[in-house]
PDB file of N, CA and C in Angstrom:
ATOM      1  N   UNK C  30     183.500   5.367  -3.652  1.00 61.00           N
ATOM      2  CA  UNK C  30     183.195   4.796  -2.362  1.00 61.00           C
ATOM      3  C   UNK C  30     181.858   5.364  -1.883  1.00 61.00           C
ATOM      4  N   UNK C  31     181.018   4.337  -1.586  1.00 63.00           N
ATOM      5  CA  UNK C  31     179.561   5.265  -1.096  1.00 63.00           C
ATOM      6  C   UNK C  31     179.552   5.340   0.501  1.00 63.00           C
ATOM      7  N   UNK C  32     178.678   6.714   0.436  1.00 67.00           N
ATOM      8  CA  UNK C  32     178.721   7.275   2.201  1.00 67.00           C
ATOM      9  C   UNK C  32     178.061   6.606   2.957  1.00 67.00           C
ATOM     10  N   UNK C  33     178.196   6.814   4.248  1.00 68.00           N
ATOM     11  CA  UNK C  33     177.868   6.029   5.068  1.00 68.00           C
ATOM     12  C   UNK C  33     176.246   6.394   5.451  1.00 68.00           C
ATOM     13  N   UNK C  34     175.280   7.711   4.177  1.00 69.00           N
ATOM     14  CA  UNK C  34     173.823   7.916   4.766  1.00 69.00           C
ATOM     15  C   UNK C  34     173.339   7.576   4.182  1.00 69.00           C
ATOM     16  N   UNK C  35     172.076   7.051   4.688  1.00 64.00           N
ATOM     17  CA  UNK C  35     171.049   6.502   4.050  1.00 64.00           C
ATOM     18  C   UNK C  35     170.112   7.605   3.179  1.00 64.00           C
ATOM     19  N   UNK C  36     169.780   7.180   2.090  1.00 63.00           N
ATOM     20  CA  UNK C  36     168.730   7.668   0.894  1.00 63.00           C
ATOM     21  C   UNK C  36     167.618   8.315   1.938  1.00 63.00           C
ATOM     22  N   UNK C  37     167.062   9.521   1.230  1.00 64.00           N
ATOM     23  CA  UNK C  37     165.878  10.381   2.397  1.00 64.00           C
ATOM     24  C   UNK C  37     164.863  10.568   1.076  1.00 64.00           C
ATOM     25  N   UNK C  38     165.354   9.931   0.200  1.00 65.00           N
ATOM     26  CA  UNK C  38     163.978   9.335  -0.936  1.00 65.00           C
ATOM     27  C   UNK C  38     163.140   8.442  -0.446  1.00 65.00           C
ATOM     28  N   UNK C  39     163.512   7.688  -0.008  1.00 59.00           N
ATOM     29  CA  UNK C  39     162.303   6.549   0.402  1.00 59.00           C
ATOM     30  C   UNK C  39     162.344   6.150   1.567  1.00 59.00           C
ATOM     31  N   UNK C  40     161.997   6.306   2.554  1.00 63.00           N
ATOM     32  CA  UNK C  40     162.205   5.973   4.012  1.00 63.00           C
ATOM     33  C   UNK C  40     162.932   4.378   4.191  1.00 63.00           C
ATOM     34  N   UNK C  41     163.836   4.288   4.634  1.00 65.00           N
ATOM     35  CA  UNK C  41     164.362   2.913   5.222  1.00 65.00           C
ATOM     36  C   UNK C  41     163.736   1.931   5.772  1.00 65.00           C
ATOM     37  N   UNK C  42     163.158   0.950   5.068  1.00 68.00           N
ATOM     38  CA  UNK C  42     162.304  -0.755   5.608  1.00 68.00           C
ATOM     39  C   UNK C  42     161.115  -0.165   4.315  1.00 68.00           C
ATOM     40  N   UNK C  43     160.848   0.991   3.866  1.00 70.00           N
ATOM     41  CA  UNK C  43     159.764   0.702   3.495  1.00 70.00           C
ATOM     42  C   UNK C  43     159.722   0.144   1.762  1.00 70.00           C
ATOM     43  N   UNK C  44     158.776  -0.869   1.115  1.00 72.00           N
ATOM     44  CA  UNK C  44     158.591  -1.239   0.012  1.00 72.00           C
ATOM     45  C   UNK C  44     159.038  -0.576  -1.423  1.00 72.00           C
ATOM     46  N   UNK C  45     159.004  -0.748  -1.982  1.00 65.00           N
ATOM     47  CA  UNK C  45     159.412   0.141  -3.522  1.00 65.00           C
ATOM     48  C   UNK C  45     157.407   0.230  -3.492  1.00 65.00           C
ATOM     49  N   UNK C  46     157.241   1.403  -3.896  1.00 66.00           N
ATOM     50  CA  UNK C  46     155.707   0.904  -4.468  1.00 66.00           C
ATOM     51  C   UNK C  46     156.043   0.380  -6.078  1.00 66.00           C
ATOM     52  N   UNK C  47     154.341  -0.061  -6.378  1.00 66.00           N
ATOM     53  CA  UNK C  47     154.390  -0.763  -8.014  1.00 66.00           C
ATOM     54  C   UNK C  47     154.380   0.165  -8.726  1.00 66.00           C
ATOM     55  N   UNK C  48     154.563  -0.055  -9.633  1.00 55.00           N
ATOM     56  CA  UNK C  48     155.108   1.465 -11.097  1.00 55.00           C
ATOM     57  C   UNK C  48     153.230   1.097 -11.529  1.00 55.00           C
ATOM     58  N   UNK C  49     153.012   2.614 -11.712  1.00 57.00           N
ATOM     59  CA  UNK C  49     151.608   2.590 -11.998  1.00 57.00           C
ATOM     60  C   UNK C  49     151.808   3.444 -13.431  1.00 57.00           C
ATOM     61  N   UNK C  50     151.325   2.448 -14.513  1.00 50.00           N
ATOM     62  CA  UNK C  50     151.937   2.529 -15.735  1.00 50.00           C
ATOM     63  C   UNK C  50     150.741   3.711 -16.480  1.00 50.00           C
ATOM     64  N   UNK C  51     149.655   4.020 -15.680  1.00 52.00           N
ATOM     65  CA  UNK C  51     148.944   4.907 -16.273  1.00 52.00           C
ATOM     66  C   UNK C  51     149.615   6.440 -15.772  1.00 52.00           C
ATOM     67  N   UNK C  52     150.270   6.705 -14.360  1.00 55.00           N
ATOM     68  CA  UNK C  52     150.674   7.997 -14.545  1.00 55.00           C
ATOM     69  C   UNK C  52     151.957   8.027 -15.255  1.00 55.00           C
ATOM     70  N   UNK C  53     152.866   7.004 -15.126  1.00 48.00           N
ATOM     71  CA  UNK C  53     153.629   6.963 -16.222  1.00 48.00           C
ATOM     72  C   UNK C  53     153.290   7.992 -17.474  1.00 48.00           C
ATOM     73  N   UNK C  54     152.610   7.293 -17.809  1.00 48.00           N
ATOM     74  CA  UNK C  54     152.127   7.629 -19.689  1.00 48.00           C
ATOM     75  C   UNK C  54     151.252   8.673 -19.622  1.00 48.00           C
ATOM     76  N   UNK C  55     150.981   8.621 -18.216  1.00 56.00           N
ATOM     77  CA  UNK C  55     149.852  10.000 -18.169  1.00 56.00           C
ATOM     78  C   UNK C  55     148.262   9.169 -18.979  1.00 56.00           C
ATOM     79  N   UNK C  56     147.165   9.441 -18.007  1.00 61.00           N
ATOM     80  CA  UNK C  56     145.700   8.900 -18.649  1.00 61.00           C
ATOM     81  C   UNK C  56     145.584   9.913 -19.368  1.00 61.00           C
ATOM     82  N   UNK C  57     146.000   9.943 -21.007  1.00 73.00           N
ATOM     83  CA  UNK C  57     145.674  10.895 -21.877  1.00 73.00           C
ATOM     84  C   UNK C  57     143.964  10.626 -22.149  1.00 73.00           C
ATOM     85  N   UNK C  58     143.544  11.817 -22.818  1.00 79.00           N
ATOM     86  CA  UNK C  58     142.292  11.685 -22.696  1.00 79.00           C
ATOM     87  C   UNK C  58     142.134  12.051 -24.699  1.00 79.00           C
ATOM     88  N   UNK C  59     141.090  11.112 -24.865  1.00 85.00           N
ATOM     89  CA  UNK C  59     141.367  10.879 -26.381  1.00 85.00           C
ATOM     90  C   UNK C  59     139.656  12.129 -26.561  1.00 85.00           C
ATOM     91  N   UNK C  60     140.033  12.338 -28.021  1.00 87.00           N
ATOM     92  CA  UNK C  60     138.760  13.286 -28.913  1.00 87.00           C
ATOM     93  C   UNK C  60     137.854  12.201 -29.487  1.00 87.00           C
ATOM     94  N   UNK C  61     136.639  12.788 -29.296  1.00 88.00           N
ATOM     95  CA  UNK C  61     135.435  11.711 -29.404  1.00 88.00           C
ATOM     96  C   UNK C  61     134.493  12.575 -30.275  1.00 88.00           C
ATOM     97  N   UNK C  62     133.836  12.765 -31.389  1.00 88.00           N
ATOM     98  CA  UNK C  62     132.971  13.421 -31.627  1.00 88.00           C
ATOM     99  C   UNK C  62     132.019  12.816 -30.958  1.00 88.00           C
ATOM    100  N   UNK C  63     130.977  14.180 -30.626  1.00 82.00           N
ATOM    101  CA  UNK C  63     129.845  13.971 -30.185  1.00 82.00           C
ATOM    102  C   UNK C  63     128.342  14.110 -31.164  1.00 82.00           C
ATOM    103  N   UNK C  64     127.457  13.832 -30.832  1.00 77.00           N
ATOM    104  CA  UNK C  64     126.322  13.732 -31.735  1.00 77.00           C
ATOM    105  C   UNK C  64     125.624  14.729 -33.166  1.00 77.00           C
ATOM    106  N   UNK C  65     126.064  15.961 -31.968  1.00 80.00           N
ATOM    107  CA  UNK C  65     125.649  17.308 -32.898  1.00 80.00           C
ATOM    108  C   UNK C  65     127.100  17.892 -33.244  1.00 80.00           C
ATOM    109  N   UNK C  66     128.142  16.591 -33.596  1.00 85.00           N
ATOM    110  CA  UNK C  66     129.694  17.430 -34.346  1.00 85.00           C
ATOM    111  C   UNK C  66     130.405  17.861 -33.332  1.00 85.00           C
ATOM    112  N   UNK C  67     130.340  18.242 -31.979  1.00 87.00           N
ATOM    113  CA  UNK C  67     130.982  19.108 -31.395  1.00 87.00           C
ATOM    114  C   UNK C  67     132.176  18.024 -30.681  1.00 87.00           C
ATOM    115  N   UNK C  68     133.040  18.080 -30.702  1.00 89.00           N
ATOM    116  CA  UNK C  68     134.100  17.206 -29.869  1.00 89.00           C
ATOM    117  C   UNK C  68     134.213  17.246 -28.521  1.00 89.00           C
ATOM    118  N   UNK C  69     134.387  16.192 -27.741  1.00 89.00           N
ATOM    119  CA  UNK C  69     134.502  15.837 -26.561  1.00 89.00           C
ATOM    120  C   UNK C  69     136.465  15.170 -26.076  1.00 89.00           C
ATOM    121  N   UNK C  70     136.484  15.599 -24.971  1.00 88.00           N
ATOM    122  CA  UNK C  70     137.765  15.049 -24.095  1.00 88.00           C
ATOM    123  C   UNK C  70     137.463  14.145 -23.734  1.00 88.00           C
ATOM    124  N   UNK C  71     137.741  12.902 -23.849  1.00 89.00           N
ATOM    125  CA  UNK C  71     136.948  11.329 -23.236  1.00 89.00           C
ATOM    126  C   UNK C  71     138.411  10.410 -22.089  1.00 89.00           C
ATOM    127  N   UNK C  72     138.205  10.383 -21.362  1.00 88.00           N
ATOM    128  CA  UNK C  72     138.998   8.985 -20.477  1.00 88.00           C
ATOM    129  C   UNK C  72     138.499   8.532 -19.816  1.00 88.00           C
ATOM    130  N   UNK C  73     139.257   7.660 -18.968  1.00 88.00           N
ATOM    131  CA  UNK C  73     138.901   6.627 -18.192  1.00 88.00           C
ATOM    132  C   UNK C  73     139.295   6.520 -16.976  1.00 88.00           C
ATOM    133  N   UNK C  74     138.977   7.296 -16.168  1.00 88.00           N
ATOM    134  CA  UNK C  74     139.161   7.364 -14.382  1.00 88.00           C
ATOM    135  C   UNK C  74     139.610   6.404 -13.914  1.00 88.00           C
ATOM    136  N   UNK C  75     141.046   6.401 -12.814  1.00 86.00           N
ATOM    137  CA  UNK C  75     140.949   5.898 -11.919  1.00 86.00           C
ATOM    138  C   UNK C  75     139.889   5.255 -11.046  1.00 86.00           C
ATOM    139  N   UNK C  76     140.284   4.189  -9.989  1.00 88.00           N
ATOM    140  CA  UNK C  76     139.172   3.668  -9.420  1.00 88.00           C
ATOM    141  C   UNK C  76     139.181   4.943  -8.208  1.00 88.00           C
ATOM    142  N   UNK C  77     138.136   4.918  -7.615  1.00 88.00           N
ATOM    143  CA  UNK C  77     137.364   6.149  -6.481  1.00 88.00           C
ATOM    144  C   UNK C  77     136.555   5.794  -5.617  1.00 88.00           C
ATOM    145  N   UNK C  78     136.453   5.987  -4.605  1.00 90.00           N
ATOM    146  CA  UNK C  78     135.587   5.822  -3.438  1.00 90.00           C
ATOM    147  C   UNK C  78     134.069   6.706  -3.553  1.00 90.00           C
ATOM    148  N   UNK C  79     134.387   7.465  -4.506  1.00 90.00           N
ATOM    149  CA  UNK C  79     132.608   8.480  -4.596  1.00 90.00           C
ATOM    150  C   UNK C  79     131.936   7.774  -5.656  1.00 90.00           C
ATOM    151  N   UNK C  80     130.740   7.867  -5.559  1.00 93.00           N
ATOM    152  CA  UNK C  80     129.582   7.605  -6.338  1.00 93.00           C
ATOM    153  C   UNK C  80     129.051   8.680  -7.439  1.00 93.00           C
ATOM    154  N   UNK C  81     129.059   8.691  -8.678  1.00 94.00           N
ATOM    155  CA  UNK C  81     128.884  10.079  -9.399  1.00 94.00           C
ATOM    156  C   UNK C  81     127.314   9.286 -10.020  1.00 94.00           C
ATOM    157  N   UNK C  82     126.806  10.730 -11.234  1.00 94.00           N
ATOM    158  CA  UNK C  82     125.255  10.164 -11.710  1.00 94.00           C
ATOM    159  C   UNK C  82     125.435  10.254 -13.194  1.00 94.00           C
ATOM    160  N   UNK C  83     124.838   9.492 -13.746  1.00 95.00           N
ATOM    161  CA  UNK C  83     125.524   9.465 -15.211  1.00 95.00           C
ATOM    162  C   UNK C  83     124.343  10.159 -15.723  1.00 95.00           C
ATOM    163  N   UNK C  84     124.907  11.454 -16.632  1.00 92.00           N
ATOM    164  CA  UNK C  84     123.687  12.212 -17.199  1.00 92.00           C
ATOM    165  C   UNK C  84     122.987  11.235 -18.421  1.00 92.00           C
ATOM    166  N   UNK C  85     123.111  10.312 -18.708  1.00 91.00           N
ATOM    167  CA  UNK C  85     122.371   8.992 -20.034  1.00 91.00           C
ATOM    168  C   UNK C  85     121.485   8.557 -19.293  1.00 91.00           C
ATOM    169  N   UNK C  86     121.334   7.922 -18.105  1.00 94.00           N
ATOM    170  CA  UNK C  86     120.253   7.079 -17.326  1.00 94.00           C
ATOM    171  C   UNK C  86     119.866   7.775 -16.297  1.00 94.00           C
ATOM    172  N   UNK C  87     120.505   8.186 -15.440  1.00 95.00           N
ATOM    173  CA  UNK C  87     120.093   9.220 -14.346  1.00 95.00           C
ATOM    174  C   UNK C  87     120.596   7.959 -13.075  1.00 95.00           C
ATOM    175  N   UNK C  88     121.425   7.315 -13.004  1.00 95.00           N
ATOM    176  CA  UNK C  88     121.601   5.934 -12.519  1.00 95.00           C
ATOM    177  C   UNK C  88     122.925   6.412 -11.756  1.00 95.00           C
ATOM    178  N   UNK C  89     123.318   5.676 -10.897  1.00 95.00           N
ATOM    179  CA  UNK C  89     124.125   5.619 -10.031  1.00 95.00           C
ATOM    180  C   UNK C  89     125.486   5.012 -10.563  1.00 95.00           C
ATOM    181  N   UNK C  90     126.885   5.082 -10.354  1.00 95.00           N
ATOM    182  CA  UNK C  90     127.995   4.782 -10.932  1.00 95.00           C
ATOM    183  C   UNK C  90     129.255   5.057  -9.688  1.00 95.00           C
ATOM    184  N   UNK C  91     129.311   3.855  -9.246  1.00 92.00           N
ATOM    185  CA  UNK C  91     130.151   3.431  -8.129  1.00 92.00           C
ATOM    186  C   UNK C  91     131.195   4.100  -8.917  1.00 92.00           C
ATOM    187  N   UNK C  92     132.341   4.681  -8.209  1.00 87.00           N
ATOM    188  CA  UNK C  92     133.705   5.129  -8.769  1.00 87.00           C
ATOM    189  C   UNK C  92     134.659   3.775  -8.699  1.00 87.00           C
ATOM    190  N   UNK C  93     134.268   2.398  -8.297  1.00 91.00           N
ATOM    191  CA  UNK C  93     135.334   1.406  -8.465  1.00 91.00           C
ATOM    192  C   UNK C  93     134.822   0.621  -9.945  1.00 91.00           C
ATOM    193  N   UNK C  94     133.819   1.115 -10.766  1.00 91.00           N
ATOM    194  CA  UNK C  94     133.366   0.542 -11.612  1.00 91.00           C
ATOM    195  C   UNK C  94     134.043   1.567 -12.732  1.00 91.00           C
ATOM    196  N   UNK C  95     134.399   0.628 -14.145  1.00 91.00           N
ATOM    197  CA  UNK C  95     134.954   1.323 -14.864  1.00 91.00           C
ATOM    198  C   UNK C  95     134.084   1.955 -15.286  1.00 91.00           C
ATOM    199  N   UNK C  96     133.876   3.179 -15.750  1.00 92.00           N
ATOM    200  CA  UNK C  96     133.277   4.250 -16.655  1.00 92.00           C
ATOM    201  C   UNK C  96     134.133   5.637 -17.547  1.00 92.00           C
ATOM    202  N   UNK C  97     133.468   6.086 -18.515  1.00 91.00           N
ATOM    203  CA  UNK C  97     133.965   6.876 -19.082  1.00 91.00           C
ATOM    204  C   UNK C  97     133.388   8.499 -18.066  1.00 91.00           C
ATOM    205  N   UNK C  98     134.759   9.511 -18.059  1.00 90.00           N
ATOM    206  CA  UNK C  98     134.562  10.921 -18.322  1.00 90.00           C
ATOM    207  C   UNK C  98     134.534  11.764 -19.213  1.00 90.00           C
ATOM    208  N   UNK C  99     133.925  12.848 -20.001  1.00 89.00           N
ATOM    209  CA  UNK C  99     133.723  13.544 -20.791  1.00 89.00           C
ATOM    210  C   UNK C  99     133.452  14.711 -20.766  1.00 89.00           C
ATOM    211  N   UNK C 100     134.215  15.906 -21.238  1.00 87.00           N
ATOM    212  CA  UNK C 100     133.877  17.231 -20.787  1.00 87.00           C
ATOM    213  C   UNK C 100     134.149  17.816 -22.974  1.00 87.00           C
ATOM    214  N   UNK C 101     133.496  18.825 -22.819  1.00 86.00           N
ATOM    215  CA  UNK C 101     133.505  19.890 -24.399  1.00 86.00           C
ATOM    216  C   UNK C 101     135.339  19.633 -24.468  1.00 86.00           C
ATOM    217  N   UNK C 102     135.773  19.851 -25.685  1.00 84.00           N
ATOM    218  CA  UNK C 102     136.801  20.079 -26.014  1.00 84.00           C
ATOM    219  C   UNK C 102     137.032  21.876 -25.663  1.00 84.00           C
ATOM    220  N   UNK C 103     135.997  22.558 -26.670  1.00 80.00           N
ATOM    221  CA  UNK C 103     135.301  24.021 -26.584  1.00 80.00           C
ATOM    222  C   UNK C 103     134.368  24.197 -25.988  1.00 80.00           C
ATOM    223  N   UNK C 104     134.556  25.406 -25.241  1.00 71.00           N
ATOM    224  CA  UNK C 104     133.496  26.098 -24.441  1.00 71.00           C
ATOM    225  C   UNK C 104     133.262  27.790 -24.690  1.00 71.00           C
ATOM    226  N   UNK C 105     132.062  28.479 -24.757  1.00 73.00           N
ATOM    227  CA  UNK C 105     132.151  29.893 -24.842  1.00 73.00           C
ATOM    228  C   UNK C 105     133.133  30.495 -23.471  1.00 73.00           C
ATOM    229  N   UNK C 106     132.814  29.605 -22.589  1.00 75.00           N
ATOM    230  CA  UNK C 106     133.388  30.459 -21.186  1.00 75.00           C
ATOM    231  C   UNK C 106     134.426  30.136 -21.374  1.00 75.00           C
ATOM    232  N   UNK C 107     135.189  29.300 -22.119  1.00 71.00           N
ATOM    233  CA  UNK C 107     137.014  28.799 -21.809  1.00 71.00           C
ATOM    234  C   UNK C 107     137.392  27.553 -21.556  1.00 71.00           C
ATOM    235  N   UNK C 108     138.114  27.667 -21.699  1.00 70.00           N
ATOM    236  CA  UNK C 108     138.850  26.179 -21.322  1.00 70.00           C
ATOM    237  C   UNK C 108     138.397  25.710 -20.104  1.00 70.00           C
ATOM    238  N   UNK C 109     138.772  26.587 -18.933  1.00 74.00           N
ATOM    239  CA  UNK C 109     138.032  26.542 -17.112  1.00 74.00           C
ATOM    240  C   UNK C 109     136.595  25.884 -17.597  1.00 74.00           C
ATOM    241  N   UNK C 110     135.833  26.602 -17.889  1.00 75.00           N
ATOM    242  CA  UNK C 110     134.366  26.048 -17.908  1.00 75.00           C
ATOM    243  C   UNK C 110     134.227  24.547 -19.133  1.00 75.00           C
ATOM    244  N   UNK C 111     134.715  24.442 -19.657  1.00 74.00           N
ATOM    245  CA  UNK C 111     134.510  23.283 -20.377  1.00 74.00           C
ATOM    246  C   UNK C 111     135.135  22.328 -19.555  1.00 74.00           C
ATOM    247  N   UNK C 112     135.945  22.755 -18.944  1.00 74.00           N
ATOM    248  CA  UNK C 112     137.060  21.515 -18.055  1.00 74.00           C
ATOM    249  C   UNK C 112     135.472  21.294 -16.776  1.00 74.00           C
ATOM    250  N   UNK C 113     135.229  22.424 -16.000  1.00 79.00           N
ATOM    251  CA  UNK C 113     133.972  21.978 -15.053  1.00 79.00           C
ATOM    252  C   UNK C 113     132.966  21.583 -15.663  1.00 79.00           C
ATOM    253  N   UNK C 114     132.705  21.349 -17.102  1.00 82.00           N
ATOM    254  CA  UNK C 114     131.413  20.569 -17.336  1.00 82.00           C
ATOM    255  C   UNK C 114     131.383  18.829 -17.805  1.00 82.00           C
ATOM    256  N   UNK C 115     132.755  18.851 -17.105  1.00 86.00           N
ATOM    257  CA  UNK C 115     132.758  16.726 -17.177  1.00 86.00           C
ATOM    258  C   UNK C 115     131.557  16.614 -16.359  1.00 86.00           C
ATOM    259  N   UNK C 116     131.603  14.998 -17.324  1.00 90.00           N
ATOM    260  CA  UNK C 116     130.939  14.254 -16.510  1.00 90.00           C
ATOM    261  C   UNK C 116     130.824  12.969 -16.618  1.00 90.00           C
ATOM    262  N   UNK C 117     130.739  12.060 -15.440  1.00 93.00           N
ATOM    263  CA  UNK C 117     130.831  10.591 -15.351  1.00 93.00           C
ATOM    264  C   UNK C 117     129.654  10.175 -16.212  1.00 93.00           C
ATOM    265  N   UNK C 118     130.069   9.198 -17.163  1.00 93.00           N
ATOM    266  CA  UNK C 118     129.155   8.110 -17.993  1.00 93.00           C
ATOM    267  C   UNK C 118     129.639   6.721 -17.745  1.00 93.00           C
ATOM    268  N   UNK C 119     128.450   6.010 -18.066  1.00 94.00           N
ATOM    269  CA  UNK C 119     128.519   4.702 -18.345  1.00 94.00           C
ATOM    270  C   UNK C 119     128.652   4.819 -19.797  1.00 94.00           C
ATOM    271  N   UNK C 120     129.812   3.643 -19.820  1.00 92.00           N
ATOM    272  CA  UNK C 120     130.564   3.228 -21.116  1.00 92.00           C
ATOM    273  C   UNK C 120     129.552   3.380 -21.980  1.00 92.00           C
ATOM    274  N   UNK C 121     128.162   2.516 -21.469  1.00 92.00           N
ATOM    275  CA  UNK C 121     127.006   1.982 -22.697  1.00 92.00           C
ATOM    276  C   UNK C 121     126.408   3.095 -22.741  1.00 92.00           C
ATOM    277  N   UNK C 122     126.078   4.615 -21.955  1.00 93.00           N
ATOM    278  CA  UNK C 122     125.245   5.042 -22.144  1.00 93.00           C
ATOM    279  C   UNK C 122     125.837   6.358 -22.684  1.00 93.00           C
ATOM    280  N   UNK C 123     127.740   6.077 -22.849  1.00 91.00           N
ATOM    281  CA  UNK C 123     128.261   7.664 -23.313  1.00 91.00           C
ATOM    282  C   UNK C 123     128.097   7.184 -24.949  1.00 91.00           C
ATOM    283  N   UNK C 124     128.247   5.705 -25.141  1.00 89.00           N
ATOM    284  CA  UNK C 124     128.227   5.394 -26.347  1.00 89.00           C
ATOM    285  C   UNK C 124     126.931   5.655 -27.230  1.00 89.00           C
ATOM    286  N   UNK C 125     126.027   5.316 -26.675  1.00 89.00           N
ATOM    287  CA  UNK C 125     124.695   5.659 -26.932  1.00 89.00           C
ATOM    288  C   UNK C 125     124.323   7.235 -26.829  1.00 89.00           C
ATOM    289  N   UNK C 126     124.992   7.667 -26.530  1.00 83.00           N
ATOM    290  CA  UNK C 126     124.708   9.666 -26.208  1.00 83.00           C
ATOM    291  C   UNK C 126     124.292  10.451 -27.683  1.00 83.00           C
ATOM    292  N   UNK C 127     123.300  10.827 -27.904  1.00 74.00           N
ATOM    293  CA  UNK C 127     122.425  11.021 -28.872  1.00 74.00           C
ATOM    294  C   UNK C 127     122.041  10.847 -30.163  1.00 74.00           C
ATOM    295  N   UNK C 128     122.160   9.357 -29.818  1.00 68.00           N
ATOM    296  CA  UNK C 128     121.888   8.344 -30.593  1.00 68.00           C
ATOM    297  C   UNK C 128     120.274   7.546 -30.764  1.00 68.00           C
ATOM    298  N   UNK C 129     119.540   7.875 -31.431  1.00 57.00           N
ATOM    299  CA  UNK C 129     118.405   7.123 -31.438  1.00 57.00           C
ATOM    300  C   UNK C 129     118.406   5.456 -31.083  1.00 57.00           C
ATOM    301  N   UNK C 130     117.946   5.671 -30.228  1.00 50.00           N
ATOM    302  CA  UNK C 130     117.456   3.926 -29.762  1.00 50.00           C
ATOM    303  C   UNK C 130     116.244   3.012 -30.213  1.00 50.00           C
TER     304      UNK C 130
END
């Protein structure tokens, strides 16, 4: 027989939200070699309200536009410091990342 209180999981009148299938699965972040061999952490951000600078062009990169992030796999300072040296790219210009043009 169920009780007479209401669920204090989800407030009463309000919506189910939509199942957001990327934290689901978690935005794993895939290994990319980089130019000179060294491996990179690569994904794909959520959409964002900030504007970041893509170190390939020196260009501007709305956070509602898709782009890639990329930080060292390895770092001398650690894991901490390789994790603070992401950085926002454009798709075309992480692909192109020291690559003769």
């Amino acid at each position: 027989m169920p009780s007479g209180r209401r669920s204090s999981k989800r407030p009463y009148g309000r919506p189910h939200e939509e199942l957001d299938v990327d934290r689901v699965w978690g935005n794993r972040a895939r290994i990319e070699r980089g130019p000179r061999g060294e491996d990179f952490y690569v994904a794909i951000p959520r959409p964002t309200d900030r504007t970041f600078v893509c170190p390939g062009c020196q260009g501007e990169i709305s956070g509602e536009v898709q782009h890639v992030v990329a930080w060292p796999v390895e770092s001398i300072m650690g894991a901490e410091a390789a994790a603070d040296a992401r950085r926002h790219w454009h798709t075309g210009c992480w692909q192109g990342f020291g690559r003769a043009r």
